């Protein structure tokens, strides 16, 4: 079988199928695996992530994938989420002694960046999510409802929206609240914060992202498969309604009984011939799935400016600050002469930054870091770089699920994978792995030997079981 695409979706499908005896040939356009969730070496020698990616305790399939490829020990989990506002007020969210869904009540009650009125409004919306097990009927329409509209219907204060809901969801879903389907936003809070005590725990890779995929090539090759990098697909040969070959550079063609295309939806739309599209109406709306950007900014300072492993900033362009010097197991991955601390900053849904120059973005972010971290005011910035991903994720707009195709198609032997396919999840690493597992299950069903790879969600615990 052939897998096109070495991102998380393609890797999840390829590894799962290889484990059960399929001979997998995986082809990736880039010179490294991981797709948009990877890392690479800059010309000057620094190993940088394309953008910082994290996992949560509720991401059961991503956790399963990491265990399959031997990378589970390369992710550090944290029980405490630290927030900081421009006035220097800090707050931490973490589980206490109470059972779910009240396990975070203590830290929420003492969360300094929010007023009592803000907290009461948030509690009211949380109760609505809890009593509906994350599925309030008012958002269950094909056209969807924006998260912002739902929050307004729940009478949220302006500060609660900006300093709580927006902070969590823009980072989690890579989109602004008025362009996010409320079903996705509500699901985040049900699965990560309410249903289970461990769902919110944040896992941060302790290695450059590319190292998480070292075991993928091994898993495929030890079963007789192949992984080929720098292999862009140039065309698809179709005969009698079926794919007979995939075409590469230098007139190379590869054939198989099964093809899984795990590429971005725009790339698939451009690649598939019209005769495939005409028999697959579900693929007619791919152009309606929009994309949203993420910008990563990398700073190397001449001294330590924070001891926190990561910080969420409030009321700033910069949303997250990751202390890579503290997170990385091997400090040789950031060999910048004169640098004592390496920070990676993340700005999700960074539409306003797309037209800004590298220098403008660095100046903007440096100003915000120095405002938030007093120790950075005297520190010298030794080096900085900016990585823009204009099409980082698909946009979880209201009603977008109408346009997301299943992993199966009407074309014999053709299957799809990618976080943009119908997974029930937004554009996350968890969603990508789910799509790969679903594609692998579809392959097995077509072969008459069903298998299950998809992992169940975290089981509700404590009093949350009463509402599930």
PDB file of C-alpha atoms in Angstrom, residues 127-344:
ATOM      1  CA  UNK A 127     -22.544  24.755  34.375  1.00  0.00           C
ATOM      2  CA  UNK A 128     -24.329  24.863  31.012  1.00  0.00           C
ATOM      3  CA  UNK A 129     -21.509  22.805  29.447  1.00  0.00           C
ATOM      4  CA  UNK A 130     -21.544  20.380  32.355  1.00  0.00           C
ATOM      5  CA  UNK A 131     -25.296  19.790  32.421  1.00  0.00           C
ATOM      6  CA  UNK A 132     -25.297  19.065  28.675  1.00  0.00           C
ATOM      7  CA  UNK A 133     -22.109  16.932  28.749  1.00  0.00           C
ATOM      8  CA  UNK A 134     -20.552  19.343  26.282  1.00  0.00           C
ATOM      9  CA  UNK A 135     -23.434  19.194  23.788  1.00  0.00           C
ATOM     10  CA  UNK A 136     -25.869  22.067  24.361  1.00  0.00           C
ATOM     11  CA  UNK A 137     -28.716  21.800  21.865  1.00  0.00           C
ATOM     12  CA  UNK A 138     -28.520  25.458  20.827  1.00  0.00           C
ATOM     13  CA  UNK A 139     -25.240  24.884  18.941  1.00  0.00           C
ATOM     14  CA  UNK A 140     -26.234  21.592  17.270  1.00  0.00           C
ATOM     15  CA  UNK A 141     -27.232  22.969  13.864  1.00  0.00           C
ATOM     16  CA  UNK A 142     -25.652  22.202  10.456  1.00  0.00           C
ATOM     17  CA  UNK A 143     -24.793  25.856   9.909  1.00  0.00           C
ATOM     18  CA  UNK A 144     -23.239  26.072  13.358  1.00  0.00           C
ATOM     19  CA  UNK A 145     -23.038  28.931  15.823  1.00  0.00           C
ATOM     20  CA  UNK A 146     -19.919  30.941  16.586  1.00  0.00           C
ATOM     21  CA  UNK A 147     -18.259  30.526  19.948  1.00  0.00           C
ATOM     22  CA  UNK A 148     -18.458  34.277  20.494  1.00  0.00           C
ATOM     23  CA  UNK A 149     -22.210  34.298  19.907  1.00  0.00           C
ATOM     24  CA  UNK A 150     -22.653  31.390  22.307  1.00  0.00           C
ATOM     25  CA  UNK A 151     -20.607  33.148  24.997  1.00  0.00           C
ATOM     26  CA  UNK A 152     -22.686  36.290  24.580  1.00  0.00           C
ATOM     27  CA  UNK A 153     -25.836  34.199  24.909  1.00  0.00           C
ATOM     28  CA  UNK A 154     -24.414  32.958  28.218  1.00  0.00           C
ATOM     29  CA  UNK A 155     -23.939  36.574  29.359  1.00  0.00           C
ATOM     30  CA  UNK A 156     -20.160  36.427  29.667  1.00  0.00           C
ATOM     31  CA  UNK A 157     -18.354  39.573  30.724  1.00  0.00           C
ATOM     32  CA  UNK A 158     -15.945  41.217  28.288  1.00  0.00           C
ATOM     33  CA  UNK A 159     -12.987  40.421  30.520  1.00  0.00           C
ATOM     34  CA  UNK A 160     -14.094  36.793  30.919  1.00  0.00           C
ATOM     35  CA  UNK A 161     -14.193  36.444  27.142  1.00  0.00           C
ATOM     36  CA  UNK A 162     -10.804  38.081  26.583  1.00  0.00           C
ATOM     37  CA  UNK A 163      -8.883  36.724  29.563  1.00  0.00           C
ATOM     38  CA  UNK A 164     -10.322  33.250  29.814  1.00  0.00           C
ATOM     39  CA  UNK A 165     -12.296  31.877  26.878  1.00  0.00           C
ATOM     40  CA  UNK A 166     -10.270  33.554  24.141  1.00  0.00           C
ATOM     41  CA  UNK A 167      -6.932  32.785  25.788  1.00  0.00           C
ATOM     42  CA  UNK A 168      -7.658  29.064  25.908  1.00  0.00           C
ATOM     43  CA  UNK A 169      -9.539  28.615  22.657  1.00  0.00           C
ATOM     44  CA  UNK A 170      -7.535  30.710  20.198  1.00  0.00           C
ATOM     45  CA  UNK A 171      -4.465  28.734  21.207  1.00  0.00           C
ATOM     46  CA  UNK A 172      -6.267  25.393  21.131  1.00  0.00           C
ATOM     47  CA  UNK A 173      -8.165  25.928  17.873  1.00  0.00           C
ATOM     48  CA  UNK A 174      -6.024  28.503  16.019  1.00  0.00           C
ATOM     49  CA  UNK A 175      -8.953  30.766  15.269  1.00  0.00           C
ATOM     50  CA  UNK A 176     -10.736  33.796  16.683  1.00  0.00           C
ATOM     51  CA  UNK A 177     -13.927  33.209  18.645  1.00  0.00           C
ATOM     52  CA  UNK A 178     -16.206  34.818  16.058  1.00  0.00           C
ATOM     53  CA  UNK A 179     -14.857  32.397  13.418  1.00  0.00           C
ATOM     54  CA  UNK A 180     -14.954  29.263  15.583  1.00  0.00           C
ATOM     55  CA  UNK A 181     -17.833  26.783  15.684  1.00  0.00           C
ATOM     56  CA  UNK A 182     -19.113  26.737  19.258  1.00  0.00           C
ATOM     57  CA  UNK A 183     -19.242  22.934  19.181  1.00  0.00           C
ATOM     58  CA  UNK A 184     -15.442  22.779  19.016  1.00  0.00           C
ATOM     59  CA  UNK A 185     -14.899  25.363  21.728  1.00  0.00           C
ATOM     60  CA  UNK A 186     -17.406  23.782  24.112  1.00  0.00           C
ATOM     61  CA  UNK A 187     -15.887  20.357  23.461  1.00  0.00           C
ATOM     62  CA  UNK A 188     -12.472  21.646  24.559  1.00  0.00           C
ATOM     63  CA  UNK A 189     -13.810  22.649  27.944  1.00  0.00           C
ATOM     64  CA  UNK A 190     -15.862  19.488  28.437  1.00  0.00           C
ATOM     65  CA  UNK A 191     -13.031  17.099  27.564  1.00  0.00           C
ATOM     66  CA  UNK A 192     -10.061  19.051  28.945  1.00  0.00           C
ATOM     67  CA  UNK A 193     -11.457  20.817  32.013  1.00  0.00           C
ATOM     68  CA  UNK A 194     -14.700  19.277  33.205  1.00  0.00           C
ATOM     69  CA  UNK A 195     -15.139  15.570  32.523  1.00  0.00           C
ATOM     70  CA  UNK A 196     -11.881  14.222  33.930  1.00  0.00           C
ATOM     71  CA  UNK A 197      -9.288  15.445  36.444  1.00  0.00           C
ATOM     72  CA  UNK A 198      -6.372  14.807  34.079  1.00  0.00           C
ATOM     73  CA  UNK A 199      -7.801  16.084  30.793  1.00  0.00           C
ATOM     74  CA  UNK A 200      -6.194  19.534  31.136  1.00  0.00           C
ATOM     75  CA  UNK A 201      -2.646  18.298  31.858  1.00  0.00           C
ATOM     76  CA  UNK A 202      -0.342  19.759  29.238  1.00  0.00           C
ATOM     77  CA  UNK A 203       2.367  17.701  27.580  1.00  0.00           C
ATOM     78  CA  UNK A 204       5.277  19.582  25.991  1.00  0.00           C
ATOM     79  CA  UNK A 205       7.913  17.787  23.889  1.00  0.00           C
ATOM     80  CA  UNK A 206      11.311  17.684  25.603  1.00  0.00           C
ATOM     81  CA  UNK A 207      13.041  17.272  22.229  1.00  0.00           C
ATOM     82  CA  UNK A 208      12.796  19.033  18.861  1.00  0.00           C
ATOM     83  CA  UNK A 209       9.549  17.894  17.270  1.00  0.00           C
ATOM     84  CA  UNK A 210      11.237  15.937  14.465  1.00  0.00           C
ATOM     85  CA  UNK A 211      12.729  13.569  17.044  1.00  0.00           C
ATOM     86  CA  UNK A 212       9.254  12.407  18.021  1.00  0.00           C
ATOM     87  CA  UNK A 213       9.012  10.613  14.687  1.00  0.00           C
ATOM     88  CA  UNK A 214      12.272   8.658  14.746  1.00  0.00           C
ATOM     89  CA  UNK A 215      10.362   5.484  15.585  1.00  0.00           C
ATOM     90  CA  UNK A 216       7.926   5.890  12.684  1.00  0.00           C
ATOM     91  CA  UNK A 217      10.463   5.045  10.005  1.00  0.00           C
ATOM     92  CA  UNK A 218      11.676   2.094  12.097  1.00  0.00           C
ATOM     93  CA  UNK A 219       8.114   0.783  12.607  1.00  0.00           C
ATOM     94  CA  UNK A 220       7.407   0.876   8.864  1.00  0.00           C
ATOM     95  CA  UNK A 221      10.762  -0.426   7.640  1.00  0.00           C
ATOM     96  CA  UNK A 222      10.999  -3.357  10.054  1.00  0.00           C
ATOM     97  CA  UNK A 223       7.816  -4.713   8.438  1.00  0.00           C
ATOM     98  CA  UNK A 224       9.375  -4.499   4.972  1.00  0.00           C
ATOM     99  CA  UNK A 225       8.062  -1.040   4.121  1.00  0.00           C
ATOM    100  CA  UNK A 226       9.815   2.075   2.869  1.00  0.00           C
ATOM    101  CA  UNK A 227       9.890   5.760   3.802  1.00  0.00           C
ATOM    102  CA  UNK A 228      10.985   8.106   1.017  1.00  0.00           C
ATOM    103  CA  UNK A 229      11.622  11.805   1.670  1.00  0.00           C
ATOM    104  CA  UNK A 230      11.862  14.640  -0.874  1.00  0.00           C
ATOM    105  CA  UNK A 231       9.281  12.827  -2.996  1.00  0.00           C
ATOM    106  CA  UNK A 232       6.648  15.269  -4.307  1.00  0.00           C
ATOM    107  CA  UNK A 233       3.716  13.677  -6.125  1.00  0.00           C
ATOM    108  CA  UNK A 234       3.386  15.065  -9.641  1.00  0.00           C
ATOM    109  CA  UNK A 235       0.309  13.241 -10.832  1.00  0.00           C
ATOM    110  CA  UNK A 236      -2.135  10.374 -10.483  1.00  0.00           C
ATOM    111  CA  UNK A 237      -2.831   7.834 -13.215  1.00  0.00           C
ATOM    112  CA  UNK A 238      -6.438   6.624 -13.382  1.00  0.00           C
ATOM    113  CA  UNK A 239      -7.826   3.797 -15.490  1.00  0.00           C
ATOM    114  CA  UNK A 240     -11.426   2.566 -15.497  1.00  0.00           C
ATOM    115  CA  UNK A 241     -12.262   4.672 -12.457  1.00  0.00           C
ATOM    116  CA  UNK A 242      -9.438   3.335 -10.270  1.00  0.00           C
ATOM    117  CA  UNK A 243      -6.025   4.700  -9.394  1.00  0.00           C
ATOM    118  CA  UNK A 244      -3.341   2.604 -11.066  1.00  0.00           C
ATOM    119  CA  UNK A 245      -0.236   4.611 -10.187  1.00  0.00           C
ATOM    120  CA  UNK A 246       1.153   7.676  -8.458  1.00  0.00           C
ATOM    121  CA  UNK A 247       3.674   9.685 -10.457  1.00  0.00           C
ATOM    122  CA  UNK A 248       6.846  11.292  -9.108  1.00  0.00           C
ATOM    123  CA  UNK A 249       9.845  13.129 -10.575  1.00  0.00           C
ATOM    124  CA  UNK A 250      12.062  11.518 -13.211  1.00  0.00           C
ATOM    125  CA  UNK A 251       9.142   9.562 -14.678  1.00  0.00           C
ATOM    126  CA  UNK A 252       8.971   7.369 -11.580  1.00  0.00           C
ATOM    127  CA  UNK A 253       5.673   5.620 -10.910  1.00  0.00           C
ATOM    128  CA  UNK A 254       4.556   3.588  -7.917  1.00  0.00           C
ATOM    129  CA  UNK A 255       1.538   1.285  -7.822  1.00  0.00           C
ATOM    130  CA  UNK A 256      -0.331  -0.437  -5.003  1.00  0.00           C
ATOM    131  CA  UNK A 257      -3.669  -1.984  -4.111  1.00  0.00           C
ATOM    132  CA  UNK A 258      -4.415   0.763  -1.586  1.00  0.00           C
ATOM    133  CA  UNK A 259      -3.636   4.485  -1.582  1.00  0.00           C
ATOM    134  CA  UNK A 260      -3.986   6.787   1.428  1.00  0.00           C
ATOM    135  CA  UNK A 261      -3.635  10.477   0.631  1.00  0.00           C
ATOM    136  CA  UNK A 262      -2.685  12.308   3.823  1.00  0.00           C
ATOM    137  CA  UNK A 263      -1.974  15.781   2.460  1.00  0.00           C
ATOM    138  CA  UNK A 264      -3.529  19.208   3.153  1.00  0.00           C
ATOM    139  CA  UNK A 265      -6.990  19.597   1.669  1.00  0.00           C
ATOM    140  CA  UNK A 266      -5.883  22.322  -0.767  1.00  0.00           C
ATOM    141  CA  UNK A 267      -3.068  20.104  -2.028  1.00  0.00           C
ATOM    142  CA  UNK A 268      -5.465  17.200  -2.496  1.00  0.00           C
ATOM    143  CA  UNK A 269      -7.930  19.395  -4.370  1.00  0.00           C
ATOM    144  CA  UNK A 270      -5.172  20.430  -6.793  1.00  0.00           C
ATOM    145  CA  UNK A 271      -3.832  16.896  -7.165  1.00  0.00           C
ATOM    146  CA  UNK A 272      -6.935  14.777  -7.781  1.00  0.00           C
ATOM    147  CA  UNK A 273      -7.992  14.419 -11.421  1.00  0.00           C
ATOM    148  CA  UNK A 274     -11.498  15.478 -12.361  1.00  0.00           C
ATOM    149  CA  UNK A 275     -12.601  11.900 -13.028  1.00  0.00           C
ATOM    150  CA  UNK A 276     -11.950  11.105  -9.326  1.00  0.00           C
ATOM    151  CA  UNK A 277     -13.728  14.224  -8.118  1.00  0.00           C
ATOM    152  CA  UNK A 278     -16.767  13.580 -10.310  1.00  0.00           C
ATOM    153  CA  UNK A 279     -17.554  10.280  -8.543  1.00  0.00           C
ATOM    154  CA  UNK A 280     -16.834  11.681  -5.077  1.00  0.00           C
ATOM    155  CA  UNK A 281     -19.337  14.481  -4.332  1.00  0.00           C
ATOM    156  CA  UNK A 282     -17.913  14.739  -0.807  1.00  0.00           C
ATOM    157  CA  UNK A 283     -14.750  16.218  -2.330  1.00  0.00           C
ATOM    158  CA  UNK A 284     -16.593  18.991  -4.173  1.00  0.00           C
ATOM    159  CA  UNK A 285     -16.465  21.410  -1.233  1.00  0.00           C
ATOM    160  CA  UNK A 286     -12.800  21.218  -0.263  1.00  0.00           C
ATOM    161  CA  UNK A 287     -12.260  24.826  -1.368  1.00  0.00           C
ATOM    162  CA  UNK A 288     -14.836  25.904   1.214  1.00  0.00           C
ATOM    163  CA  UNK A 289     -12.552  24.766   4.033  1.00  0.00           C
ATOM    164  CA  UNK A 290     -10.530  27.856   4.898  1.00  0.00           C
ATOM    165  CA  UNK A 291      -7.158  28.057   6.649  1.00  0.00           C
ATOM    166  CA  UNK A 292      -5.758  30.061   9.539  1.00  0.00           C
ATOM    167  CA  UNK A 293      -2.172  31.104  10.353  1.00  0.00           C
ATOM    168  CA  UNK A 294       0.249  30.616  13.231  1.00  0.00           C
ATOM    169  CA  UNK A 295       3.432  32.597  13.826  1.00  0.00           C
ATOM    170  CA  UNK A 296       6.323  31.293  15.886  1.00  0.00           C
ATOM    171  CA  UNK A 297       8.980  33.661  17.209  1.00  0.00           C
ATOM    172  CA  UNK A 298      12.281  32.395  18.608  1.00  0.00           C
ATOM    173  CA  UNK A 299      14.350  34.501  21.038  1.00  0.00           C
ATOM    174  CA  UNK A 300      17.792  33.739  22.446  1.00  0.00           C
ATOM    175  CA  UNK A 301      18.771  35.964  25.420  1.00  0.00           C
ATOM    176  CA  UNK A 302      22.156  36.446  27.046  1.00  0.00           C
ATOM    177  CA  UNK A 303      20.724  35.565  30.485  1.00  0.00           C
ATOM    178  CA  UNK A 304      17.800  33.800  32.095  1.00  0.00           C
ATOM    179  CA  UNK A 305      14.642  35.902  31.998  1.00  0.00           C
ATOM    180  CA  UNK A 306      12.148  33.393  33.447  1.00  0.00           C
ATOM    181  CA  UNK A 307      12.272  30.154  35.395  1.00  0.00           C
ATOM    182  CA  UNK A 308       8.753  29.062  34.363  1.00  0.00           C
ATOM    183  CA  UNK A 309       8.641  26.206  31.822  1.00  0.00           C
ATOM    184  CA  UNK A 310       5.861  28.029  29.969  1.00  0.00           C
ATOM    185  CA  UNK A 311       3.663  31.088  30.467  1.00  0.00           C
ATOM    186  CA  UNK A 312       0.316  32.178  29.047  1.00  0.00           C
ATOM    187  CA  UNK A 313       0.276  35.938  28.494  1.00  0.00           C
ATOM    188  CA  UNK A 314      -2.968  37.904  28.750  1.00  0.00           C
ATOM    189  CA  UNK A 315      -3.960  40.971  26.700  1.00  0.00           C
ATOM    190  CA  UNK A 316      -0.950  40.688  24.372  1.00  0.00           C
ATOM    191  CA  UNK A 317      -0.240  39.528  20.833  1.00  0.00           C
ATOM    192  CA  UNK A 318       2.055  36.854  22.214  1.00  0.00           C
ATOM    193  CA  UNK A 319      -0.121  34.127  23.672  1.00  0.00           C
ATOM    194  CA  UNK A 320       2.383  31.551  24.912  1.00  0.00           C
ATOM    195  CA  UNK A 321       6.017  31.670  25.981  1.00  0.00           C
ATOM    196  CA  UNK A 322       7.864  28.349  26.079  1.00  0.00           C
ATOM    197  CA  UNK A 323      11.138  28.158  27.960  1.00  0.00           C
ATOM    198  CA  UNK A 324      12.968  25.763  25.654  1.00  0.00           C
ATOM    199  CA  UNK A 325      16.099  25.939  27.805  1.00  0.00           C
ATOM    200  CA  UNK A 326      14.134  24.365  30.649  1.00  0.00           C
ATOM    201  CA  UNK A 327      12.056  22.030  28.488  1.00  0.00           C
ATOM    202  CA  UNK A 328      14.741  20.515  26.290  1.00  0.00           C
ATOM    203  CA  UNK A 329      16.547  17.475  27.615  1.00  0.00           C
ATOM    204  CA  UNK A 330      19.564  18.112  25.363  1.00  0.00           C
ATOM    205  CA  UNK A 331      20.653  21.750  25.444  1.00  0.00           C
ATOM    206  CA  UNK A 332      22.886  21.293  22.388  1.00  0.00           C
ATOM    207  CA  UNK A 333      19.771  21.702  20.245  1.00  0.00           C
ATOM    208  CA  UNK A 334      20.050  25.502  20.544  1.00  0.00           C
ATOM    209  CA  UNK A 335      23.788  26.202  20.050  1.00  0.00           C
ATOM    210  CA  UNK A 336      23.732  29.999  19.833  1.00  0.00           C
ATOM    211  CA  UNK A 337      27.017  31.564  21.022  1.00  0.00           C
ATOM    212  CA  UNK A 338      26.462  33.876  23.973  1.00  0.00           C
ATOM    213  CA  UNK A 339      22.894  32.726  24.590  1.00  0.00           C
ATOM    214  CA  UNK A 340      21.843  31.563  28.064  1.00  0.00           C
ATOM    215  CA  UNK A 341      18.110  31.147  27.499  1.00  0.00           C
ATOM    216  CA  UNK A 342      16.044  30.151  24.487  1.00  0.00           C
ATOM    217  CA  UNK A 343      12.347  31.104  24.369  1.00  0.00           C
ATOM    218  CA  UNK A 344       9.781  30.193  21.745  1.00  0.00           C
TER     219      UNK A 344
END
